mmCIF file of C-alpha atoms in Angstrom:
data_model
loop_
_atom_site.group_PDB
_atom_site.id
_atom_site.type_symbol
_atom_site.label_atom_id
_atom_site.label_comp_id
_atom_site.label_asym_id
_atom_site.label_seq_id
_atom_site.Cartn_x
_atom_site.Cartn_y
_atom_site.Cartn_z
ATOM 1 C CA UNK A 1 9.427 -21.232 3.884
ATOM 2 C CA UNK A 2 10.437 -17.571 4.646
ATOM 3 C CA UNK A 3 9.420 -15.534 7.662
ATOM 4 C CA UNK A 4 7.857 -12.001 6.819
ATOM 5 C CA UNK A 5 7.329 -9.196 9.140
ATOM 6 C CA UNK A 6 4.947 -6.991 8.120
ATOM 7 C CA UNK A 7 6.222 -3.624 9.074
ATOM 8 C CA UNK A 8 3.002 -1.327 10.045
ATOM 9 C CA UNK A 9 2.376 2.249 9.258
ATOM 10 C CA UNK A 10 -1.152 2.436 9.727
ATOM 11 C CA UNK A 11 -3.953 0.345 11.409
ATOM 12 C CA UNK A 12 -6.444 -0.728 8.855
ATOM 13 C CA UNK A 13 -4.351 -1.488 5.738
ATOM 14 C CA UNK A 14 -1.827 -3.039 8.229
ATOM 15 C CA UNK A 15 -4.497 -5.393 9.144
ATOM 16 C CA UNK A 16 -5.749 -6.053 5.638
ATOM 17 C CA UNK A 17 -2.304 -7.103 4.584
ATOM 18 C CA UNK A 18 -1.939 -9.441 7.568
ATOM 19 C CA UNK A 19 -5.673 -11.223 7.066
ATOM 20 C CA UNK A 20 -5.278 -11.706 3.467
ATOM 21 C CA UNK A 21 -1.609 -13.209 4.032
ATOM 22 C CA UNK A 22 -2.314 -15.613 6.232
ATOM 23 C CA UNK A 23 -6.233 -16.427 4.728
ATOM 24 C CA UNK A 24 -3.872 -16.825 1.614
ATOM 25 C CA UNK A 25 -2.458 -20.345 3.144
ATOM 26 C CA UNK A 26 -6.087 -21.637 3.186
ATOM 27 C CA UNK A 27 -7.256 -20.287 -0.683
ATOM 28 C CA UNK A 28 -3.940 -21.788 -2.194
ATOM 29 C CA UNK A 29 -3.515 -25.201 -0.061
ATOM 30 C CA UNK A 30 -7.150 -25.566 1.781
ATOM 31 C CA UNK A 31 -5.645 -25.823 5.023
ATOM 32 C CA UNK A 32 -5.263 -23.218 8.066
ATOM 33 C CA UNK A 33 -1.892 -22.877 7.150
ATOM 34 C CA UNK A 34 0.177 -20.589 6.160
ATOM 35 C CA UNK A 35 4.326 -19.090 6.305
ATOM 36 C CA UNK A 36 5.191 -17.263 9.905
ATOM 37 C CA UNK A 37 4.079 -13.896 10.364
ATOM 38 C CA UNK A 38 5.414 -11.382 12.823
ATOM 39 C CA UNK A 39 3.952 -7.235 12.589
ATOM 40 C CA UNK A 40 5.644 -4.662 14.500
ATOM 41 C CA UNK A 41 3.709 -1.797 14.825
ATOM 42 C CA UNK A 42 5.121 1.792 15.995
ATOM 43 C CA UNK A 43 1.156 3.863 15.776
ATOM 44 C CA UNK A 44 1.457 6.374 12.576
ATOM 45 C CA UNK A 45 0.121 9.283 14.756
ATOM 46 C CA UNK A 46 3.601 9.802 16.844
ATOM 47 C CA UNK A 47 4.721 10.535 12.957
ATOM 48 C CA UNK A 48 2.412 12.943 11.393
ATOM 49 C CA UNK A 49 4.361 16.075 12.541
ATOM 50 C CA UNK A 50 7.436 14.495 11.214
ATOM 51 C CA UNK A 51 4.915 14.032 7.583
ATOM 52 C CA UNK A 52 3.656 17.506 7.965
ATOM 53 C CA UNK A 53 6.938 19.039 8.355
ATOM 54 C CA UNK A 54 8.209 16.733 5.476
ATOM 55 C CA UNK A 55 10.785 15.103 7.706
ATOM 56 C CA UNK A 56 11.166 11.669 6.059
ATOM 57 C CA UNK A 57 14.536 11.029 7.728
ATOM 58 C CA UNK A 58 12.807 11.040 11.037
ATOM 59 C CA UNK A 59 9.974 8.889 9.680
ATOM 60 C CA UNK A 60 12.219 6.597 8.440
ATOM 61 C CA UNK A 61 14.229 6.434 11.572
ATOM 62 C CA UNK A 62 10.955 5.128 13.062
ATOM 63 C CA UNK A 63 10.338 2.447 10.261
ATOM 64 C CA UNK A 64 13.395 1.268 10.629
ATOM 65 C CA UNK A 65 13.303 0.451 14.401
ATOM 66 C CA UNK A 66 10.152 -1.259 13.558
ATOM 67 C CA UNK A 67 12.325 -2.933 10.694
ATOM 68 C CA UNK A 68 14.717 -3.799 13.169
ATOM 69 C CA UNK A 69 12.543 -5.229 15.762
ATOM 70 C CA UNK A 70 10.963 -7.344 12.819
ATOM 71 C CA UNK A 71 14.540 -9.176 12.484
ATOM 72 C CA UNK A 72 15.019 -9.610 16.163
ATOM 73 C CA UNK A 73 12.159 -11.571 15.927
ATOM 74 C CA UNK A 74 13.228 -13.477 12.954
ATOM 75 C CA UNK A 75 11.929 -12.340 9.973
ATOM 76 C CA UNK A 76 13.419 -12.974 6.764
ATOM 77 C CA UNK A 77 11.923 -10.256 4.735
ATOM 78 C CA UNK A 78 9.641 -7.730 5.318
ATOM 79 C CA UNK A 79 6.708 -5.857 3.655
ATOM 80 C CA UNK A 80 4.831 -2.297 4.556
ATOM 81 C CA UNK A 81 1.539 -2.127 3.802
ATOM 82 C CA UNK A 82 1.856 2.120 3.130
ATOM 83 C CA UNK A 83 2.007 3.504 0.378
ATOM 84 C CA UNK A 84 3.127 6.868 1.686
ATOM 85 C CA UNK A 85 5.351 5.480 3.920
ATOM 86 C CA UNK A 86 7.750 4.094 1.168
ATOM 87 C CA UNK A 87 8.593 7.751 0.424
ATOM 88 C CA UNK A 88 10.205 8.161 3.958
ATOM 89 C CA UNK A 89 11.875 4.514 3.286
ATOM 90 C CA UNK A 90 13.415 5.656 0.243
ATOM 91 C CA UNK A 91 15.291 8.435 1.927
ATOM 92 C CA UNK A 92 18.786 7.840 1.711
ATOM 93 C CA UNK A 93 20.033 6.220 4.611
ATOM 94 C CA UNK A 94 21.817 3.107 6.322
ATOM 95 C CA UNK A 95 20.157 -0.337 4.604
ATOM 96 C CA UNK A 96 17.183 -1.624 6.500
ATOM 97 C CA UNK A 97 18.265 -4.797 8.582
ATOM 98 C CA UNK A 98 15.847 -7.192 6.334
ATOM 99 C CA UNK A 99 15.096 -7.108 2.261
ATOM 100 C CA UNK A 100 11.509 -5.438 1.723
ATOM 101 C CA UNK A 101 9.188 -5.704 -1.563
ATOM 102 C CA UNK A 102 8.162 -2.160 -2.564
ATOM 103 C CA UNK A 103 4.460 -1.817 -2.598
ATOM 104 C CA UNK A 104 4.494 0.487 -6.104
ATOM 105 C CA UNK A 105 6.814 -2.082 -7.594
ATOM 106 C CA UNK A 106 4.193 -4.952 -7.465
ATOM 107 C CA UNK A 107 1.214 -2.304 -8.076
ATOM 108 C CA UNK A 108 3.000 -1.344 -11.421
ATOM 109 C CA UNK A 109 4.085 -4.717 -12.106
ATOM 110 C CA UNK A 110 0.506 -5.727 -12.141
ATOM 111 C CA UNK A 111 -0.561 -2.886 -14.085
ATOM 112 C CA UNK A 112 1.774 -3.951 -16.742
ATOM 113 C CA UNK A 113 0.789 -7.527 -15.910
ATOM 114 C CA UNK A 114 -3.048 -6.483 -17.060
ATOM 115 C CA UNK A 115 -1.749 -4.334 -19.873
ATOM 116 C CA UNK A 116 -3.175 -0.541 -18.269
ATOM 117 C CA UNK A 117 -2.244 2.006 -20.635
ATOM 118 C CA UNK A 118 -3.365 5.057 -17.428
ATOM 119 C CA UNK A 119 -3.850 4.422 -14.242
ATOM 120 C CA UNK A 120 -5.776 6.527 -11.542
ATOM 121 C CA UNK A 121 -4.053 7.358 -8.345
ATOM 122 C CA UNK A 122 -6.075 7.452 -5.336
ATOM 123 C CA UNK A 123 -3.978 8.042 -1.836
ATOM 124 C CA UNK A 124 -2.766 10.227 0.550
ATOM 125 C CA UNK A 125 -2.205 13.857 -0.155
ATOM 126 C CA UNK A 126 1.542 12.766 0.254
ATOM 127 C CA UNK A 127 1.316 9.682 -1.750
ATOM 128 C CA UNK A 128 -0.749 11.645 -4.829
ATOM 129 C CA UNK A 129 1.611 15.114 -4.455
ATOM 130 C CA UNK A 130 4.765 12.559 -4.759
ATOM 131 C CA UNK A 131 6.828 10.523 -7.018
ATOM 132 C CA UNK A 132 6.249 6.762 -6.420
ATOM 133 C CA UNK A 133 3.655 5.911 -8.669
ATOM 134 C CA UNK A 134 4.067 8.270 -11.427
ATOM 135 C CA UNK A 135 8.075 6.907 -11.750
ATOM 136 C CA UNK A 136 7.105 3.089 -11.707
ATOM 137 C CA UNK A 137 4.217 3.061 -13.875
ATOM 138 C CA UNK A 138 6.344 5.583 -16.095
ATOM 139 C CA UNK A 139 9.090 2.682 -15.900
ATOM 140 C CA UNK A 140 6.408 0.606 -17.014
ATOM 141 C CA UNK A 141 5.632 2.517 -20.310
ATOM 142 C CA UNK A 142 2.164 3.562 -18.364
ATOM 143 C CA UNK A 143 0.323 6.893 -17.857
ATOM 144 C CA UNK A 144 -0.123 8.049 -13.631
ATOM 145 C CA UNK A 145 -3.325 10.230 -13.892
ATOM 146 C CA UNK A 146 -4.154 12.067 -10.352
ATOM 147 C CA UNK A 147 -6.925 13.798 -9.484
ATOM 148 C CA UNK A 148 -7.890 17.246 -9.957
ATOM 149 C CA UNK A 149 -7.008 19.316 -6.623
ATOM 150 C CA UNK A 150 -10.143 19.503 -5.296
ATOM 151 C CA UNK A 151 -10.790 15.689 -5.870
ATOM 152 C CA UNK A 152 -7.505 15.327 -4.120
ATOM 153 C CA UNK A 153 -8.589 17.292 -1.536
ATOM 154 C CA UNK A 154 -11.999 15.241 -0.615
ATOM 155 C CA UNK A 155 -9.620 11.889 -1.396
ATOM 156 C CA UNK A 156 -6.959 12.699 1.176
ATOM 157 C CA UNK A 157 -9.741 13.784 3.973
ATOM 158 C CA UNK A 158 -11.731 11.139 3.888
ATOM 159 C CA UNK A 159 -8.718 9.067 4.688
ATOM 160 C CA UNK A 160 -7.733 10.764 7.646
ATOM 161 C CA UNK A 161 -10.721 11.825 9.132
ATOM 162 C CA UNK A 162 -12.703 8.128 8.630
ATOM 163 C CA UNK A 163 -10.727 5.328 7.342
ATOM 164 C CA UNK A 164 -7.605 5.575 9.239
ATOM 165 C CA UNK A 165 -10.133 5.581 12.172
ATOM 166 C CA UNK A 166 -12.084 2.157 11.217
ATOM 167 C CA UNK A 167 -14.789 4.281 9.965
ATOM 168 C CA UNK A 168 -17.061 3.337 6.434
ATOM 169 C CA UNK A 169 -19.816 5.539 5.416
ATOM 170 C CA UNK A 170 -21.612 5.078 2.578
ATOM 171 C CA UNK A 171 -21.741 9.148 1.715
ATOM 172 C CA UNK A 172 -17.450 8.289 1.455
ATOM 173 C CA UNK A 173 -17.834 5.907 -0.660
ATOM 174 C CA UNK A 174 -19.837 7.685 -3.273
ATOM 175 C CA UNK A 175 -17.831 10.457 -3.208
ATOM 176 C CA UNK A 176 -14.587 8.436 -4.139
ATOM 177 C CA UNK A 177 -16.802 6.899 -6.784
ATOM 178 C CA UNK A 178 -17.360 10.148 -8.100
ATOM 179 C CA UNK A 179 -14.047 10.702 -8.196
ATOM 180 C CA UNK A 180 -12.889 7.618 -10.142
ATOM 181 C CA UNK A 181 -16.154 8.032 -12.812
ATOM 182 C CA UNK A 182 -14.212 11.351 -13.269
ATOM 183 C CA UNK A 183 -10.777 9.895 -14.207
ATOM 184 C CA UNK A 184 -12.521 7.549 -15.772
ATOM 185 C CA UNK A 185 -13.801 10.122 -17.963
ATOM 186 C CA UNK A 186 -10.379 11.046 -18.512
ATOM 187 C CA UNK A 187 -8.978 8.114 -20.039
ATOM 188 C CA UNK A 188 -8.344 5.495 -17.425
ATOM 189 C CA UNK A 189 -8.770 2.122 -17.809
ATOM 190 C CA UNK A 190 -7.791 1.137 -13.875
ATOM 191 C CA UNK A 191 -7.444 2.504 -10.706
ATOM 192 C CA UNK A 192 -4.536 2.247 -7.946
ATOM 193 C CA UNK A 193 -5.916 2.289 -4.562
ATOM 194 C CA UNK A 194 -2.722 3.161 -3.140
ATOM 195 C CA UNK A 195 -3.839 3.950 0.446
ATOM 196 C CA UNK A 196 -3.804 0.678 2.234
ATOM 197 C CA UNK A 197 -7.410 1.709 3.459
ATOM 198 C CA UNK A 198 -9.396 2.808 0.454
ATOM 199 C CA UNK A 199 -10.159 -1.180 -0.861
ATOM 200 C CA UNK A 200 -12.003 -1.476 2.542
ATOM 201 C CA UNK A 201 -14.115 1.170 1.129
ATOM 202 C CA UNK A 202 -14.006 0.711 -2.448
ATOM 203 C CA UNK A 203 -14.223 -2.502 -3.600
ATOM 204 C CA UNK A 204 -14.307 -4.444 -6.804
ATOM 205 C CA UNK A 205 -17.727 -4.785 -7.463
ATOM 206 C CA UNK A 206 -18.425 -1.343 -6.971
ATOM 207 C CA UNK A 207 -15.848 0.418 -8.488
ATOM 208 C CA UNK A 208 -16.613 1.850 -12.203
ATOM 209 C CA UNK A 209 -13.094 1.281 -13.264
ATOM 210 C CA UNK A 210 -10.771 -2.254 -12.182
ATOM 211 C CA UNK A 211 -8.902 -1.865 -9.195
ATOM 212 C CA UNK A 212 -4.944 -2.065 -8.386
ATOM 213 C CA UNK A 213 -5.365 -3.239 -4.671
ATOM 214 C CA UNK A 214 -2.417 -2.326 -3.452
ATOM 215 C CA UNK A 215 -2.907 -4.020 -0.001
ATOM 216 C CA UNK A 216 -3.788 -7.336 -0.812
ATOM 217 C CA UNK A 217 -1.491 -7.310 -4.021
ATOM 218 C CA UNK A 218 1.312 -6.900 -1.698
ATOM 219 C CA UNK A 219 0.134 -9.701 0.493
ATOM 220 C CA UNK A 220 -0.044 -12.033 -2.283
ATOM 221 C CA UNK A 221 3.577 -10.787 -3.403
ATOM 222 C CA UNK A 222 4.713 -11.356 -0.112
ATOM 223 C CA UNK A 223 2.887 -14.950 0.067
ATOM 224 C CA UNK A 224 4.607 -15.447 -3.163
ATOM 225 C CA UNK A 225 8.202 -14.529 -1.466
ATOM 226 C CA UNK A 226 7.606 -16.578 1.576
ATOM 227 C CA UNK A 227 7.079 -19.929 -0.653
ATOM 228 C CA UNK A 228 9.714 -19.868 -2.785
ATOM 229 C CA UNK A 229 7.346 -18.680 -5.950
ATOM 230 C CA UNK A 230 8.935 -15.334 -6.183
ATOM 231 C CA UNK A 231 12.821 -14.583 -5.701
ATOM 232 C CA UNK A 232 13.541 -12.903 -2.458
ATOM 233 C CA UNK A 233 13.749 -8.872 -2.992
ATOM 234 C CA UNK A 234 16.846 -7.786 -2.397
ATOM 235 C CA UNK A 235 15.565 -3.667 -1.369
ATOM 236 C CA UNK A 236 16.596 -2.277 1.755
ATOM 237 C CA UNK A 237 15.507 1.294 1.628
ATOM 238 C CA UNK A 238 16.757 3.914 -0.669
ATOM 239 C CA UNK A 239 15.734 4.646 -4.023
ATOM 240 C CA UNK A 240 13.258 1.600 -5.407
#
C-alpha cells in the first residue's frame, strides 16, 4: 500500500478529505483499517494577500513546503483537498517533491463517468473566475456553466465568511439552493461543488440537481491510488 499526504489548504474540506479516506478502509474491507495518512497543514489565512494580489508563485511556494514536509515524512503521493489552490500549483515552477492527483481531473472524470452534458460550478470567487473546471470538463466534451455575478457573489461570501470558519446556517444553505435551482433552470444536469466546504453544507439529499463532491471524490481517488486500484499519478505541479 501507498502512503498519501494530504496537503491542506483549508480547514474544513481538509478534514473532510482526511475522514472519508480513512472511514473508506472500514466501507470497502469492514475493518478500522485503512493505507497511512500523514496532512501537513500551513493555515490558508497567512496566504490570502498572496490570493488577493494574485500571487500564485508565492502561494505555491507555500504548498510546496507543505509538499515537501509531506515526503519527509514519507508519503508516496499526495492529494489537496482545494480546489482553488490547484491554480497556484499549476504555476510553472520546480516539480513538487511527490506525484499529486488533480482534484478537477477526477471531478471531470466523474462527470464523464455519469455522462453530464453541463455542469454547475459552485466555488471560490477564484476557483469560478478561473480556468480549471471549464478546461477539464471542456476536455471532456462537457459544458462548465457558472453562475450569474451576483450568484457568484453570495456563493463566494458565504464561503469565507461561514464555512471556512466551521459555520452551517440553514439561511446559507437555501441560498446556495437557490442558486443551483437557477442553473438548473439553465440546463444543468449536475453540480460541481468545487469548494472543499460547500458538501458540508449542501448535501445529496438536498440538492435539486446531483452533486460532483469534489472532496470526497478525491478521497476515494486517492484511496483508489493508495491500494493499487488506480495507477499512481505521475503530476507534480504545472499545467494539469
Amino acid at each position: 500500500m501507498k502512503h498519501l499526504g494530504v496537503l491542506a489548504h483549508s480547514t474544513g474540506g481538509a478534514a473532510l478529505c482526511f475522514l472519508t479516506f480513512c472511514e473508506e478502509g472500514f466501507h470497502r474491507t469492514g475493518r478500522n483499517e485503512h493505507p497511512d495518512v500523514t496532512m501537513d497543514y500551513i493555515a490558508f489565512g497567512y496566504s490570502m494577500p498572496a490570493w488577493d494580489a494574485g500571487d500564485h508563485a508565492s502561494v505555491r511556494a507555500t504548498l510546496a513546503t507543505s509538499a515537501q514536509r509531506l515526503a519527509q515524512a514519507g508519503a508516496d503521493f499526495f492529494v489537496c483537498p482545494d480546489n482553488t489552490a490547484h491554480m497556484a500549483l499549476e504555476v510553472p515552477g520546480p516539480d513538487l517533491p511527490l506525484p499529486g492527483l488533480h482534484i478537477a481531473e477526477v471531478v471531470a472524470d466523474q462527470a464523464a463517468t455519469e455522462r453530464r452534458a453541463r455542469v454547475g460550478v459552485l466555488g471560490t470567487r477564484y476557483t469560478m473566475d478561473g480556468p480549471l473546471y471549464p478546461r477539464a470538463l471542456a476536455a471532456r466534451g462537457i459544458a462548465a456553466e457558472l453562475p450569474d455575478a451576483d450568484d457568484r457573489h453570495l456563493v463566494n461570501e458565504i464561503i469565507f465568511t461561514e464555512l471556512v470558519n466551521g459555520v452551517i446556517s440553514d439561511s446559507s444553505r437555501q441560498t446556495y439552493l437557490r442558486v443551483i435551482e437557477r442553473l438548473a433552470d439553465r440546463g444543468c444536469d449536475a453540480i460541481a461543488l468545487v469548494c472543499t466546504e460547500i458538501p458540508l453544507l449542501i448535501t445529496p439529499d438536498v440538492s435539486p440537481l446531483p452533486t460532483l463532491d469534489s472532496t470526497r471524490l478525491l478521497a476515494r481517488a486517492a484511496y483508489d491510488v493508495a491500494v493499487g486500484e488506480r495507477a499512481m499519478p505521475d503530476w507534480r505541479g504545472g499545467p494539469a
